[in-house]
Coordinates of C-alpha atoms and ligand atoms in Angstrom, one line a residue:
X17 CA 0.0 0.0 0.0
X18 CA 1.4 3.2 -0.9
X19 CA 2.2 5.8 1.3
X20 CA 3.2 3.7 4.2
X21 CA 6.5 5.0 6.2
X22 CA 9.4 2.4 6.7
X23 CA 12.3 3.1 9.4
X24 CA 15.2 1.9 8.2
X25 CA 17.9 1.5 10.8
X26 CA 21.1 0.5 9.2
X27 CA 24.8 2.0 10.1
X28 CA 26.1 1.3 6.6
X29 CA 25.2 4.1 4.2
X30 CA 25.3 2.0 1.2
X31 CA 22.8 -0.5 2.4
X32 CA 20.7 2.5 3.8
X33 CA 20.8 3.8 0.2
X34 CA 20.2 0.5 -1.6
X35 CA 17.1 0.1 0.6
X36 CA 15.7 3.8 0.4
X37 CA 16.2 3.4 -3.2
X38 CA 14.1 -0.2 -3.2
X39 CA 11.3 0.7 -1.5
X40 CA 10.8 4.5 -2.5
X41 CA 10.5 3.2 -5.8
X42 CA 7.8 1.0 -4.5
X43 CA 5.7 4.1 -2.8
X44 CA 7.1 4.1 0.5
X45 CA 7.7 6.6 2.2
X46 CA 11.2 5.9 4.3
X47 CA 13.3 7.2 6.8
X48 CA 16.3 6.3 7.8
X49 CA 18.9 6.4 11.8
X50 CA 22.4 5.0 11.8
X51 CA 21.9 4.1 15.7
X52 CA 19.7 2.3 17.8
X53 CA 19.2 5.2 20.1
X54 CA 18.0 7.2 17.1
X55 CA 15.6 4.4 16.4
X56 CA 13.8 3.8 19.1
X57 CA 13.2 8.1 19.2
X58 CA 12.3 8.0 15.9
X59 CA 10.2 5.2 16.2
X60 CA 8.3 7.0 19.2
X61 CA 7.9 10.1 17.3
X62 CA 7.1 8.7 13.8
X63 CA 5.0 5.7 14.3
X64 CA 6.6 3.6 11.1
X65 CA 4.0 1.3 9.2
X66 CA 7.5 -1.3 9.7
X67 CA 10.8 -0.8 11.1
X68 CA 13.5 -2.2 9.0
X69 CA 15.8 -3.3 11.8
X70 CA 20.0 -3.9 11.4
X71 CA 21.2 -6.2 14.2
X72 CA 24.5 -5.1 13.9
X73 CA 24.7 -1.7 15.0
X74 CA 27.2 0.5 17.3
X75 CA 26.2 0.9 20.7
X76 CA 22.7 -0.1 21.7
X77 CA 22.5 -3.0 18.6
X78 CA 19.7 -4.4 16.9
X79 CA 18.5 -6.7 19.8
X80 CA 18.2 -4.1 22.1
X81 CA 16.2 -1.7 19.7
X82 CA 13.7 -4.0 19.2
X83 CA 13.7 -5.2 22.9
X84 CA 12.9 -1.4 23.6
X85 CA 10.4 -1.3 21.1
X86 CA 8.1 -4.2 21.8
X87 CA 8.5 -2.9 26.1
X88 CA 7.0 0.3 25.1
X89 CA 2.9 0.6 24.4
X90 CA 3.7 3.6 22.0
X91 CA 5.9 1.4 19.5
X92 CA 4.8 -2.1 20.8
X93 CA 2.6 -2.9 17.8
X94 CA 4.9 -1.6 14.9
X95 CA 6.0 -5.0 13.2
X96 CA 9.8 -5.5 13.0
X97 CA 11.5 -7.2 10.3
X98 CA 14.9 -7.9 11.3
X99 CA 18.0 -7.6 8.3
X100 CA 20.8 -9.6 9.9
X101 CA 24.0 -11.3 8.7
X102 CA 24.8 -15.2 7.8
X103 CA 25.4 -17.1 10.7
X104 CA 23.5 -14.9 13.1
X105 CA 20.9 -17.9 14.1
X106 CA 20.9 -17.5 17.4
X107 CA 20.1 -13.5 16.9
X108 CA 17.4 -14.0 15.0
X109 CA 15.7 -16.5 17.0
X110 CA 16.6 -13.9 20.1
X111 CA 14.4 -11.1 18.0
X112 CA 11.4 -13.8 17.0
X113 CA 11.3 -14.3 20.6
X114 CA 11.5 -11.0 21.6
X115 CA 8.5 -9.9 18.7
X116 CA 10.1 -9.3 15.7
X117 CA 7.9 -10.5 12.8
X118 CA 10.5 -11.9 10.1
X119 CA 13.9 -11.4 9.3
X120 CA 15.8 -11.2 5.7
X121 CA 19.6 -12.0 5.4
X122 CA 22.3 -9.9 4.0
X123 CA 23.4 -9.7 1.0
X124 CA 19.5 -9.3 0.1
X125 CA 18.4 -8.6 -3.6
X126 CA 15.9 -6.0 -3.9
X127 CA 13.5 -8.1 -5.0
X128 CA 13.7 -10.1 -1.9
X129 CA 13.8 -7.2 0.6
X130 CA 10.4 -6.1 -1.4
X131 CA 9.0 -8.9 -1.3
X132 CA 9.1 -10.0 2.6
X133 CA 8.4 -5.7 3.3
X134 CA 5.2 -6.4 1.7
X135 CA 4.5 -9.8 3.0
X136 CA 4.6 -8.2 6.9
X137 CA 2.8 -5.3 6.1
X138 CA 0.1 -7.7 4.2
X139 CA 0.1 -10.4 7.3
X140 CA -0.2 -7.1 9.8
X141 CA -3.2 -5.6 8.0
X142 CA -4.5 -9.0 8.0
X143 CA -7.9 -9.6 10.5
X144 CA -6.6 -12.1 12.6
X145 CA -8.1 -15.7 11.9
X146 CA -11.0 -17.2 14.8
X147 CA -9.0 -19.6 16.5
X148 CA -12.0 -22.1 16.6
X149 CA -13.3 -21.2 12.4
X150 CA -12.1 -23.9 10.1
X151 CA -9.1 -23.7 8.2
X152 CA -8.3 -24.4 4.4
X153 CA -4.9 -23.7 3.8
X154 CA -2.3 -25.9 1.0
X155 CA -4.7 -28.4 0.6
X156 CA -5.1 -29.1 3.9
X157 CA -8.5 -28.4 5.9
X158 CA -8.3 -27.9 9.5
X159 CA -11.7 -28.1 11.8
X160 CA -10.4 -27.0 15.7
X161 CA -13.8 -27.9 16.8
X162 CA -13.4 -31.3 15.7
X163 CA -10.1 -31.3 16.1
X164 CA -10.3 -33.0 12.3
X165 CA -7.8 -32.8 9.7
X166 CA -8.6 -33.6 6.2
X167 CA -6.2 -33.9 3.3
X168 CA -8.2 -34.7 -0.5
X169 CA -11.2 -35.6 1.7
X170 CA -9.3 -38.3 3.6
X171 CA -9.3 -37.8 7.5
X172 CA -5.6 -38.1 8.4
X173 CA -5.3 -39.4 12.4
X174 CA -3.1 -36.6 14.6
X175 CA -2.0 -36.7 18.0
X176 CA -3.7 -33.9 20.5
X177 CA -0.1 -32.3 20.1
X178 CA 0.6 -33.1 16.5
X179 CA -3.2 -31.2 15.5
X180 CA -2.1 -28.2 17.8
X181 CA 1.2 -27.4 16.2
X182 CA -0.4 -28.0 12.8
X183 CA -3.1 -25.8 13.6
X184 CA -0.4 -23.1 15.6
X185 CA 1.3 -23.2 12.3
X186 CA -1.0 -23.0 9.4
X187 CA -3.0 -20.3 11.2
X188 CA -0.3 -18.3 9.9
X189 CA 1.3 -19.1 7.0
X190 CA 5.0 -17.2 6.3
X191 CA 5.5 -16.5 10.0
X192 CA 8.4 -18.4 11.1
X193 CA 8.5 -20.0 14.7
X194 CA 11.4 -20.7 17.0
X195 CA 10.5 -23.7 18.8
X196 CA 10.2 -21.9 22.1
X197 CA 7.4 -20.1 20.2
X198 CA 5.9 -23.3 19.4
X199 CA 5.9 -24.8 22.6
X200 CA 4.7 -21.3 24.3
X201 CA 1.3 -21.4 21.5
X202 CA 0.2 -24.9 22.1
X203 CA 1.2 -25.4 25.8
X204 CA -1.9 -26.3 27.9
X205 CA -2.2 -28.3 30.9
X206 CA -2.6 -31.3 29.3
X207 CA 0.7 -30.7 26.4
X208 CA 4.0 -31.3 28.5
X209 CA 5.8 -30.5 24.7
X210 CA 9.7 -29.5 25.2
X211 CA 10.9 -27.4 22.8
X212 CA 13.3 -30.3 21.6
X213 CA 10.0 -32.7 20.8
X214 CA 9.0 -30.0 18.8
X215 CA 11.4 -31.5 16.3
X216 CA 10.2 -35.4 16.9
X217 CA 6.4 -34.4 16.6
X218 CA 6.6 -32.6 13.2
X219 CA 8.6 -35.6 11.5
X220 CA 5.8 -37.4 12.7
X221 CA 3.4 -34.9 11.3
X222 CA 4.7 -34.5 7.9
X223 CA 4.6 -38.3 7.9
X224 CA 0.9 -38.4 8.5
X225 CA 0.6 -35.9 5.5
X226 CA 2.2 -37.3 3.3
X227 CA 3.4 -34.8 0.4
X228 CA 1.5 -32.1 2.2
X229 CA 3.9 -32.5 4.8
X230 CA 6.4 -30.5 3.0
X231 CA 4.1 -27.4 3.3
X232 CA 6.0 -27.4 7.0
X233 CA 9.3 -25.8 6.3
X234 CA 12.2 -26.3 8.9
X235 CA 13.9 -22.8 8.6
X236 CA 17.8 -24.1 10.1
X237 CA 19.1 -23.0 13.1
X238 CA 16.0 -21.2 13.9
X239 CA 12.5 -22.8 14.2
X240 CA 9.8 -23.8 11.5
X241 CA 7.5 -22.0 9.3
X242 CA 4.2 -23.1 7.2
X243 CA 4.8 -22.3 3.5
X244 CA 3.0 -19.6 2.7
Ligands
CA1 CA1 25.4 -3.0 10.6

């Protein structure tokens, strides 16, 4: 949607350019601090549509910016899409945890940094889906009440903890999950699930749907994510 403001925080002024360049061209409006402290001000006083968020950064770094971000009410709701190096894993699965909506890898192409700006605004505009409504997503229909899952009319048989990552998952297709984020949306009384078992139950799962399963990406070194 045209018109919407990005914050780009990025210390090095030819990636700041190359993205300024990128998504001006697409109708956004974008702004752009070298530091975190500038950031989160600018954050406060501007209210981005999307802050465009460098994990590296002098001083207070990415992490804490969007730490600060997601702890204030003012700034809490602006989605976050983290741009972070190869090999930074275990940062990114800090920021998921932390709130950040998605996270692109440099070097980026244009194309890709497009593409995934959209996608978050799109998700973020989207009405949030009636946790008990049934689901059609990939092929796969999902009835909560039931707790039914259907794939080309045949009932496939889940576990109580297989159906409720399934369901955690496909409710939002392109989000990726750390498995602590897993384990935290299905957890109930009755779901003693360790973040490890995440990783045993969805073999199982993609099992049980056979070439639907691969609609459940394993993003490495960070979590899983229904294809969108
Ligand atoms: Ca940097």
């Amino acid at each position: 949607m045209a018109g919407e403001t990005i914050l780009a925080v990025e210390d090095e002024d030819d990636i700041a350019e190359l993205i300024r360049y990128n998504l001006e061209r697409e109708g956004y409006r974008v702004v752009t601090t070298s530091t975190g402290e500038a950031a989160v001000q600018e954050a406060v006083r501007r209210t981005p549509n999307l802050v465009l968020l460098d994990l590296m950064l002098p001083g207070v770094d990415g992490l804490e910016v969007c730490r600060r971000l997601k702890a204030d009410t003012r700034t809490a709701n602006i989605p976050v899409m983290m741009v972070t190096a190869r090999g930074e894993e275990a940062d990114v699965v800090a920021g998921l945890e932390l709130g950040a909506d998605d996270y692109v890898v440099k070097p980026f192409s244009p194309r890709v940094l497009v593409a995934r700006t959209r996608a978050v605004l799109r998700r973020r505009r989207a009405v949030p889906a009636d946790e008990t409504a049934p689901l059609s997503v990939g092929g796969i229909e999902i009835h909560p009440g039931r707790h039914e899952v259907r794939v080309a009319d045949h009932l496939v048989e889940l576990s109580a903890t297989e159906f409720k990552i399934l369901h955690f998952l496909a409710r939002r297709p392109g989000w990726v999950f750390t498995r602590y984020q897993i384990v935290d949306g299905i957890r109930g009384p009755n779901y003693p699930v360790t973040e490890r078992s995440v990783d045993v139950q969805i073999v199982a799962l993609r099992k049980k749907l056979g070439t639907h399963g691969k609609l459940i990406e394993t993003i490495r070194g960070v979590g899983y994510r229904f294809k969108e």
